[in-house]
Coordinates of C-alpha atoms in Angstrom, one line a residue:
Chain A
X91 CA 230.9 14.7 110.6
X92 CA 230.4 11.0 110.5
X93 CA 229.2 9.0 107.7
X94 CA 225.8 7.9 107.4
X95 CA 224.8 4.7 109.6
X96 CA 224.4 1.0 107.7
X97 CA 222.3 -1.6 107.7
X98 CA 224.0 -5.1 106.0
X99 CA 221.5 -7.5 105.1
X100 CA 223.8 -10.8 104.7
X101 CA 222.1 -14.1 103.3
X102 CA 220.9 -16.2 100.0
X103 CA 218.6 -15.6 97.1
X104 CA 215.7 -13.8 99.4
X105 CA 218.2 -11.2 100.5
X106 CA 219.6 -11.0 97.0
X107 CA 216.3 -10.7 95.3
X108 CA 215.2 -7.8 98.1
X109 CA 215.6 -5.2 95.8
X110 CA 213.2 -6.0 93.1
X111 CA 209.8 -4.3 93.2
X112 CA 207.8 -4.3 96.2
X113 CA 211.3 -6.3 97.6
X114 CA 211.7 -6.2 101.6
X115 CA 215.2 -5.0 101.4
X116 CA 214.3 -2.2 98.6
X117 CA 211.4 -1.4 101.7
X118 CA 214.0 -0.6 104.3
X119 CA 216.0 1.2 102.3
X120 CA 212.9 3.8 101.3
X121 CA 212.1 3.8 105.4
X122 CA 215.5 4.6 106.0
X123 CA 215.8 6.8 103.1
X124 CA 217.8 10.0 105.3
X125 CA 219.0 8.2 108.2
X126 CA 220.7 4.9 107.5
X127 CA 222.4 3.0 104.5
X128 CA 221.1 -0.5 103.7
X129 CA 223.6 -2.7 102.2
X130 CA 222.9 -5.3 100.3
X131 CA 225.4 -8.1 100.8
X132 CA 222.4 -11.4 99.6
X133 CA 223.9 -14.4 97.2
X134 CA 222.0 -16.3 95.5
X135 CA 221.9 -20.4 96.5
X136 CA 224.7 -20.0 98.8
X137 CA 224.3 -21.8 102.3
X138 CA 226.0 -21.5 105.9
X139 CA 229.0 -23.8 105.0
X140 CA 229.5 -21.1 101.9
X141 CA 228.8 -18.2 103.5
X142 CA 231.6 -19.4 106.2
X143 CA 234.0 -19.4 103.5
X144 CA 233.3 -15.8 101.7
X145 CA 232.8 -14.0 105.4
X146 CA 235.7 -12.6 105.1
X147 CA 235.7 -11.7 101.9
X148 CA 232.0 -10.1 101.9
X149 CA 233.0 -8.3 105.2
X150 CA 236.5 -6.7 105.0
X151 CA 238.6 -5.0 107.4
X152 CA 238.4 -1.6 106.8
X153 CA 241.2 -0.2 105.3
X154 CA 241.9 2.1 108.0
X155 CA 243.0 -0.6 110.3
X156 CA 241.2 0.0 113.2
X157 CA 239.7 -3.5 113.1
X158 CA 236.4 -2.2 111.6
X159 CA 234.9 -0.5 114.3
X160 CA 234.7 3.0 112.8
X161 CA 232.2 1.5 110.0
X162 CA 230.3 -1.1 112.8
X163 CA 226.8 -1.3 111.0
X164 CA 223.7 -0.8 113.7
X165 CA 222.6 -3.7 112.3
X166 CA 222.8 -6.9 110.5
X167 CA 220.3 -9.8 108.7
X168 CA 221.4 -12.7 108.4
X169 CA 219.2 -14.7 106.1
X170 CA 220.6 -18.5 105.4
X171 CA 218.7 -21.6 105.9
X172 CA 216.5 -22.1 102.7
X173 CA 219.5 -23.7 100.9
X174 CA 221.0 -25.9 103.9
X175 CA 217.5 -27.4 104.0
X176 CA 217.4 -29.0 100.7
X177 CA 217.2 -32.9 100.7
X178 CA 220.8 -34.4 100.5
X179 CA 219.4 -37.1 97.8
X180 CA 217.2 -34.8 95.5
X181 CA 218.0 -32.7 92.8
X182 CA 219.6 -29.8 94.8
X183 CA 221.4 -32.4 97.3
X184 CA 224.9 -30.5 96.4
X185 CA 223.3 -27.3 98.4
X186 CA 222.4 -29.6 101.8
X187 CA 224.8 -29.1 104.9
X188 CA 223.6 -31.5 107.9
X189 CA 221.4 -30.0 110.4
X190 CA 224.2 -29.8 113.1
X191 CA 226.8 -28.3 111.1
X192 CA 224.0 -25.5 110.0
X193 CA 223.7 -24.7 113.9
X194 CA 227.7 -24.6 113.9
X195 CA 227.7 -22.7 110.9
X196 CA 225.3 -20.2 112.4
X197 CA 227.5 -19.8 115.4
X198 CA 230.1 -19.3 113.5
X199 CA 228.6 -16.8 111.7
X200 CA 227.2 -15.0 114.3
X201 CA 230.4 -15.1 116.4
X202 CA 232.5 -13.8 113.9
X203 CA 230.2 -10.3 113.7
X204 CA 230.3 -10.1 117.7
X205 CA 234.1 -10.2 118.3
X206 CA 234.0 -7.7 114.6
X207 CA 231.6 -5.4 115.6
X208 CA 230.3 -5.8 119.7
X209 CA 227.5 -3.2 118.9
X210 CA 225.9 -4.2 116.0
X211 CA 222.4 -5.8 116.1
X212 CA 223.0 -8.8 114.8
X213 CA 219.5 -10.1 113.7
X214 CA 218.9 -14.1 112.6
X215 CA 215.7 -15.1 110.0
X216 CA 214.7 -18.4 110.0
X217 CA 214.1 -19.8 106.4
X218 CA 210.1 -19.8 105.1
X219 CA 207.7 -22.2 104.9
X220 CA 208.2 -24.3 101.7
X221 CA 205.1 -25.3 99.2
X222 CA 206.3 -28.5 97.9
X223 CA 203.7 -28.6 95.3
X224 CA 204.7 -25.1 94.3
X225 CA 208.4 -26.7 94.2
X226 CA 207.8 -29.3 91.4
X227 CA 205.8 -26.8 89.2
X228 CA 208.6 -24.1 89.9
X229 CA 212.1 -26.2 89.3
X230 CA 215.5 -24.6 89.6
X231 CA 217.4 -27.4 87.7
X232 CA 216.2 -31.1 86.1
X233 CA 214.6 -33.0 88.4
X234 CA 213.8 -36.3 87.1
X235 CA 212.6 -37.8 90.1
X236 CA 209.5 -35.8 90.4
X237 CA 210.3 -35.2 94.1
X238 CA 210.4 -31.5 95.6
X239 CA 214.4 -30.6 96.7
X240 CA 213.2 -28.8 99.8
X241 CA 210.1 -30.0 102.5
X242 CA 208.5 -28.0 104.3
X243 CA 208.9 -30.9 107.3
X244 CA 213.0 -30.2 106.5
X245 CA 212.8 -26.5 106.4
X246 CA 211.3 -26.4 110.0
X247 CA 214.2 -28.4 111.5
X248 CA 216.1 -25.7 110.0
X249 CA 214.2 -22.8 110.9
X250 CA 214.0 -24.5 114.8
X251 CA 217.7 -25.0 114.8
X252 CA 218.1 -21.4 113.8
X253 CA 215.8 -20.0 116.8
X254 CA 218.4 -22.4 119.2
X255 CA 221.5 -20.5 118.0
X256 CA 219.4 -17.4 118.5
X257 CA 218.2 -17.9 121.8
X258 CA 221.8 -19.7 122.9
X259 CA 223.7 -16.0 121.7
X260 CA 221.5 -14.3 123.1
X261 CA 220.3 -12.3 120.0
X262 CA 217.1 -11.4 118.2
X263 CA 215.6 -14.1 116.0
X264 CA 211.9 -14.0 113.2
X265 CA 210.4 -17.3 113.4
X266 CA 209.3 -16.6 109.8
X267 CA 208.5 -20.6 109.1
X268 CA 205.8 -20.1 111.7
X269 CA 205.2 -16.7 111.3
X270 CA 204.1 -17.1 107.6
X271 CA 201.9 -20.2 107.9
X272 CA 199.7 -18.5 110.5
X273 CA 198.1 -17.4 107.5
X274 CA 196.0 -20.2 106.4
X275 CA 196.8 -18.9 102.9
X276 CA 200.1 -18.7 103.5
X277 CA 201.2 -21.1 99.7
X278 CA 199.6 -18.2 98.1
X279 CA 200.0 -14.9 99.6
X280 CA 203.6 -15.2 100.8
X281 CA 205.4 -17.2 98.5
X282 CA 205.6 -17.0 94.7
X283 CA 207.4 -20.5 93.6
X284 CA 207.1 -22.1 97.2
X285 CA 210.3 -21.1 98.4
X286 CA 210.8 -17.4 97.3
X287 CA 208.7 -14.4 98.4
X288 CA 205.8 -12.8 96.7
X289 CA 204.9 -8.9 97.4
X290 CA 203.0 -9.7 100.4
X291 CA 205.8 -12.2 101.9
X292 CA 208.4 -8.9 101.3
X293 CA 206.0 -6.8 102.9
X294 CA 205.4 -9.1 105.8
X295 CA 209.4 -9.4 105.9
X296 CA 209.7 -5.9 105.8
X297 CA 207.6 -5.5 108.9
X298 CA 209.0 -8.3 111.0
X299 CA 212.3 -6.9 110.4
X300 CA 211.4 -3.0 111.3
X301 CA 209.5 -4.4 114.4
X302 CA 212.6 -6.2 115.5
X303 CA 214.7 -3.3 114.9
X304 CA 212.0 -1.1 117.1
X305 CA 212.8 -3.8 119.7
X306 CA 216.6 -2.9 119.7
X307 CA 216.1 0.6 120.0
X308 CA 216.5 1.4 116.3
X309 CA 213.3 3.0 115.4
X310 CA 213.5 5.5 112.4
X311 CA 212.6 8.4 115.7
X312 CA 215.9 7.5 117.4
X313 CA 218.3 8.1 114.1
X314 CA 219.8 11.1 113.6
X315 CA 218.7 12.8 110.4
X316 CA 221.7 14.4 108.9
X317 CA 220.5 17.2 106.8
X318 CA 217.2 19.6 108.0
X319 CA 214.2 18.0 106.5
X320 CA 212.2 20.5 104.0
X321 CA 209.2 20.6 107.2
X322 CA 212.2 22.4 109.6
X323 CA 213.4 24.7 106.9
X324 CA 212.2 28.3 107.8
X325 CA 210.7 29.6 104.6
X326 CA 211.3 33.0 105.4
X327 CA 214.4 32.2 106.0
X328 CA 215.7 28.7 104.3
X329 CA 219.2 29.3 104.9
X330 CA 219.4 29.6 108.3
X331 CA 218.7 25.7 108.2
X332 CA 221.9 25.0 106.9
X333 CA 224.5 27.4 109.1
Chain B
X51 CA 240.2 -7.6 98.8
X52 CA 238.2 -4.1 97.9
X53 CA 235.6 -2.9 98.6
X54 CA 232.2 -3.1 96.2
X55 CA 231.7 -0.2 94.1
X56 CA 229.3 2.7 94.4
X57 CA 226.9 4.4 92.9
X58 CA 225.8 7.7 94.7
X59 CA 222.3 9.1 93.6
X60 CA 222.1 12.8 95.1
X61 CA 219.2 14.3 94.2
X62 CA 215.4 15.6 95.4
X63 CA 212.6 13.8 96.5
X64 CA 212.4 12.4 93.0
X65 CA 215.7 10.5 94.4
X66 CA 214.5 10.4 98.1
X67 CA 211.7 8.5 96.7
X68 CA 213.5 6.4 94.6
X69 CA 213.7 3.5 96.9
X70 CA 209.9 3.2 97.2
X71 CA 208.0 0.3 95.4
X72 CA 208.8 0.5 91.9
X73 CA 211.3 2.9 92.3
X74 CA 214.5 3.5 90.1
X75 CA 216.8 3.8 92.8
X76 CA 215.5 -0.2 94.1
X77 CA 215.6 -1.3 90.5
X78 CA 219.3 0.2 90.0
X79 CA 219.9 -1.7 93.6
X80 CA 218.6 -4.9 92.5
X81 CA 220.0 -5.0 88.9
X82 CA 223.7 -4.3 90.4
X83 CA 222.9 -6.6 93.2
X84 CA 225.8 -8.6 93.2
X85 CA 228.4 -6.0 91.6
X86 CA 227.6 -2.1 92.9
X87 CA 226.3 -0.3 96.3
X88 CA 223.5 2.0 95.1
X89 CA 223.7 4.5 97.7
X90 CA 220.7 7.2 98.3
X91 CA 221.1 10.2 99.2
X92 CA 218.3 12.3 98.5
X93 CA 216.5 15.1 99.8
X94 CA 213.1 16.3 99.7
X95 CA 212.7 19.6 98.9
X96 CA 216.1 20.8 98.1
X97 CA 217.3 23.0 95.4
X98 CA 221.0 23.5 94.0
X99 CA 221.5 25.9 96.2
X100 CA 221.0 24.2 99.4
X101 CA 222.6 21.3 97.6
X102 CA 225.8 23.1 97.4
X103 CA 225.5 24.0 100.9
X104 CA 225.2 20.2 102.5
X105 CA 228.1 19.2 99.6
X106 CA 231.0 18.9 102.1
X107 CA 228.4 17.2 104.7
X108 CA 226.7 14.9 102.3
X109 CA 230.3 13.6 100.6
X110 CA 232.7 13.9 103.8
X111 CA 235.9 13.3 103.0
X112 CA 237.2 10.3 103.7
X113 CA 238.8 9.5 107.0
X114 CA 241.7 7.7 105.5
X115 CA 242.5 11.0 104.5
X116 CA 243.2 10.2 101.2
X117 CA 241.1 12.8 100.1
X118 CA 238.6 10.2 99.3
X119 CA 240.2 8.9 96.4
X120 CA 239.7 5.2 97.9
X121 CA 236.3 5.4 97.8
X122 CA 235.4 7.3 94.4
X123 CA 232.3 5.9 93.3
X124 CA 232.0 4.5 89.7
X125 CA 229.5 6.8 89.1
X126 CA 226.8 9.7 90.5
X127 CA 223.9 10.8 89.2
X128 CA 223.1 14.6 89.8
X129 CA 218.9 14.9 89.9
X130 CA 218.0 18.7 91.0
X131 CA 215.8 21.5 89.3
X132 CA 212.4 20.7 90.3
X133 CA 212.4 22.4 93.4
X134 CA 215.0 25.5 92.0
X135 CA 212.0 25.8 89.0
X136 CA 209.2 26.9 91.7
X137 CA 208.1 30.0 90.7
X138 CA 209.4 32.7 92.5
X139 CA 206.1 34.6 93.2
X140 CA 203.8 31.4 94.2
X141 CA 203.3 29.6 97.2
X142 CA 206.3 27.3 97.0
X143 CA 208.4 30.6 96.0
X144 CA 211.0 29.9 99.0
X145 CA 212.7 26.8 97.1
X146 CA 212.9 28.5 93.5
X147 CA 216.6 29.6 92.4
X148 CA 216.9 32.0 89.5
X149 CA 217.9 30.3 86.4
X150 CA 221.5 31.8 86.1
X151 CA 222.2 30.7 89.2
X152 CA 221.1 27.3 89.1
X153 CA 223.2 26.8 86.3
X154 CA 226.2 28.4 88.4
X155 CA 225.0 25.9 91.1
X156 CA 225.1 23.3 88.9
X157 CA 228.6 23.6 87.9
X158 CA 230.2 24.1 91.4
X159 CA 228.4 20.7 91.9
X160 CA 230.0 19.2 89.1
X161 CA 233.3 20.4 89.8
X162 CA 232.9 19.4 93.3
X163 CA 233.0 16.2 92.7
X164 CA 235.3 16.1 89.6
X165 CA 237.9 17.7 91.7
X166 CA 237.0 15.2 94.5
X167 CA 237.0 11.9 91.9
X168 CA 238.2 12.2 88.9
X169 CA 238.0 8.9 87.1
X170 CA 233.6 9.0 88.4
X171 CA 230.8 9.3 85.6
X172 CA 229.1 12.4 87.2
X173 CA 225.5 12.1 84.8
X174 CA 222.9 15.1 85.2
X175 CA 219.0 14.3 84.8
X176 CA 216.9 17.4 83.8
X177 CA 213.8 17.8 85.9
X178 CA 210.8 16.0 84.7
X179 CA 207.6 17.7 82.9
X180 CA 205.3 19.3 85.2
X181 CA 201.3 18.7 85.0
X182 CA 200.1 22.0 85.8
X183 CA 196.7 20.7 86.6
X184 CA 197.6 17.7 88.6
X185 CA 200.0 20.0 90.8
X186 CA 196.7 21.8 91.7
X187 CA 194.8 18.7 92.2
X188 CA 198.1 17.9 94.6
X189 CA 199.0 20.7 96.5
X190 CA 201.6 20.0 98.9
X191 CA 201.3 23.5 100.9
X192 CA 198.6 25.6 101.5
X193 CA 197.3 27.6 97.9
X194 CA 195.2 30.5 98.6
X195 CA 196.0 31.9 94.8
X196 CA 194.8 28.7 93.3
X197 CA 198.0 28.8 90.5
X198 CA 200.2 25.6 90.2
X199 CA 203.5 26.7 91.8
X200 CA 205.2 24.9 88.9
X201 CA 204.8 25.3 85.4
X202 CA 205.9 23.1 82.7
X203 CA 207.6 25.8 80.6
X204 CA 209.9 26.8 83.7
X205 CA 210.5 23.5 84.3
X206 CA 211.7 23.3 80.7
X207 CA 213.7 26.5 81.0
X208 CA 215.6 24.5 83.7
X209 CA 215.7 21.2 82.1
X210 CA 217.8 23.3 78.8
X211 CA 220.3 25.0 81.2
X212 CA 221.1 21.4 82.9
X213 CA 221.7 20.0 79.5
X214 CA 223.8 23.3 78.7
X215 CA 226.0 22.4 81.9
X216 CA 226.4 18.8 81.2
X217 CA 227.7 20.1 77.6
X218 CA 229.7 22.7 79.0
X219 CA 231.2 20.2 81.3
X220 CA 231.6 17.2 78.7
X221 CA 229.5 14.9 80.7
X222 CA 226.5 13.0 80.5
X223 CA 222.9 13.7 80.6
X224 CA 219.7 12.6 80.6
X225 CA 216.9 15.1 79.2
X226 CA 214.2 13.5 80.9
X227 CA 212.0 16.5 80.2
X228 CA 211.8 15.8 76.5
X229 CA 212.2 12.2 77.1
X230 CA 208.9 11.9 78.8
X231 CA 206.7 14.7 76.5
X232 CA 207.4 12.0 73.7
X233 CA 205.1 10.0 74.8
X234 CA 201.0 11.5 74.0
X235 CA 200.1 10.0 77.7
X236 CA 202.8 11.7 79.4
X237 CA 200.7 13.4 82.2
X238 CA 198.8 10.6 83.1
X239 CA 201.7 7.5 82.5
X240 CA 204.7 9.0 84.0
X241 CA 203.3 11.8 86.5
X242 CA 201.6 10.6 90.0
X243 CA 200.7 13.8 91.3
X244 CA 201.9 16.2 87.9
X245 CA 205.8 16.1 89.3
X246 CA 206.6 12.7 90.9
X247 CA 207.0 9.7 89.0
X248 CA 204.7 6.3 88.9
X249 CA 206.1 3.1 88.6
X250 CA 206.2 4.0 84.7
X251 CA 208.2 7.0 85.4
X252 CA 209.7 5.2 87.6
X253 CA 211.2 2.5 84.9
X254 CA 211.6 5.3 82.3
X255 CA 214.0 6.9 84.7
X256 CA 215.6 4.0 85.1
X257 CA 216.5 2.9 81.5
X258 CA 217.9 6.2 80.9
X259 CA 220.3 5.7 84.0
X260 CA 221.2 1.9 82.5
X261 CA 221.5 3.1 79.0
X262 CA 223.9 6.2 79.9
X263 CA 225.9 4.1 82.1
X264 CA 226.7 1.4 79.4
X265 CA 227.6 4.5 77.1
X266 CA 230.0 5.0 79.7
X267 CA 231.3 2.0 79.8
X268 CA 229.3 0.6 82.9
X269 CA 227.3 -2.2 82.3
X270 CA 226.7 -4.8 84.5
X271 CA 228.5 -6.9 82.0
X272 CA 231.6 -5.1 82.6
X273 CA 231.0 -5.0 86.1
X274 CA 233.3 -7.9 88.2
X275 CA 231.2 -10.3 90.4
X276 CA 233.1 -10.6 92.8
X277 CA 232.1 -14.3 94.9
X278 CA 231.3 -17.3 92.6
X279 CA 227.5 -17.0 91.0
X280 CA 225.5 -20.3 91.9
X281 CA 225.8 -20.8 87.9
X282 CA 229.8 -21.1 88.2
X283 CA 229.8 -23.6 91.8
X284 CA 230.2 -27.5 90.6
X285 CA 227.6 -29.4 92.2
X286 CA 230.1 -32.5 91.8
X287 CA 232.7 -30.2 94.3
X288 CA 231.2 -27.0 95.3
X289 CA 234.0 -25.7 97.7
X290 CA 236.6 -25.3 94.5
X291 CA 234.5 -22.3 94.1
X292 CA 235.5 -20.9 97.4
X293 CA 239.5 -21.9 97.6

């Protein structure tokens, strides 16, 4: 008997907030529901050079010593951008890490759960589009200059650099910045303050991420269900299912 | 360095479900989304008795072989009855359990995991209400008789022997039953198909689970955080946070 498989979904506020209603996170958890255990592991405003120092701490050795590898998720997001985009001179300036360092950071990142767990699908997001109008009416924190912390313009360096690491480790990537403005409503329908997600920006998440998952070989068909589903129990005979 | 806490929701399809949009399984995921692992493990269909037959293979032990003591949840919610309260003569008659044993069921369950963990908050929710008319509207099998296979008095009948157990046993409970027949609009604002919950039922179900955790001492409040909230990182020298 093995434990049930996990999912970690590792990254800033739209991996944190993926559990509220109609959240993409919440989504593959309910898809999952009787095969696989997704973790939630998002923190709010934290960027690369953060995440760097809390890896460790957010991902711990298992206790049985084995290096980790009995408890190797199938999979892993990881969801950071959005916050190492912000403008080093605006209002959220104390957030911004350089462009290069982000694509070290990444590395880093990505490195550390290769040599930690060889198997895992280690999946990369870029951050979303930003709707800078959207930004000023929406502020996080005082913003006296008037000016919108994040630009779009900035956000797709980001979102470019984090397709490079991708490609360069040779693992899976969304392009969500582009993927989400092939909408041409994309201010509206996808994000609900111009940087986080509305319903339909989860749901379009959601998808992206299952379709990725699909590409890896981790369709819900090819888990193992644990426990006989109510359609295979015998009703003549239920508990003969469960010998 | 420990692990994050978790909360385990074993149940029915009313917890299988619980991850779907609206759900009170997502909105306990999201509220502890930074403290506690919700984990799911529901099953469609099931009654106490096949419950008590998966127990071992839903809650393995450990393979520190500490007897799982390393990994007792802070709490576990215990959601069975609907299926157990079939009746025993209709056309779902295959997942009903007689009342005296349900209640025998029920307790093994409980003990089960109080000998396993002692220190977790097992809580026990009663089944909901049934809407005999709306299970006909909704029939999930063929229904040549045209009777609802559940009625609202048995599932009462099971909803007063749960609370008996969580009495018997000194632990909590959640009489959701009752709870939900307070309201004049019950059918219609709680029920989506006369047994499974809308988004209404959905946050009723999840208040209870709040509020009976806090009377147990578990609120969020309580809870340890346990990397730096964006609220708590100096913008003047952010990586003080992180030493």
């Amino acid at each position: 008997m093995t434990t049930r498989p996990k999912i970690y979904l590792f990254g800033d506020s739209i991996t944190e907030d993926s559990f509220s209603v109609g959240g993409w996170g919440a989504s593959l958890a309910n898809h999952f529901s009787r095969t696989v255990d997704v973790v939630l592991r998002g923190y709010s405003g934290y960027n690369t050079r953060w995440a760097l120092k809390v890896l460790e701490r957010v991902f711990p050795v298992s206790l049985g010593g084995d290096g980790g590898n009995e408890t190797a998720p199938v999979a892993l997001t990881v969801f950071f951008g959005a916050n190492d985009a912000c403008l080093p001179d605006r209002c959220s300036g104390f957030q911004h890490v350089p462009l290069h360092e982000y694509k070290e950071n990444l590395r880093s990142i990505v490195s550390f759960f290769k040599k930690r767990w060889p198997t895992t699908h280690v999946l990369l997001i870029t951050p979303p589009p930003i709707d800078e109008e959207a930004r000023l009416r929406y502020p996080y924190v005082e913003n006296p200059e008037g000016l919108p912390e994040r630009t779009n313009e900035a956000a797709g360096e980001y979102a470019r650099a984090c397709i490079a690491v991708a490609t360069e480790c040779q693992i899976p990537f969304i392009d969500l910045w582009t993927k989400m403005q092939q909408s041409p409503d994309w201010k509206q329908d996808y994000l609900s303050d111009g940087l986080h997600l509305t319903n339909e920006g989860n749901q379009l998440v959601y998808e992206e991420v299952i379709g990725k998952l699909i590409d890896e070989g981790l369709s819900l068909e090819s888990m193992t269900v644990d426990l006989p589903l109510i359609a295979d129990i015998d009703p003549n005979d239920p508990l003969k299912a469960f010998l």
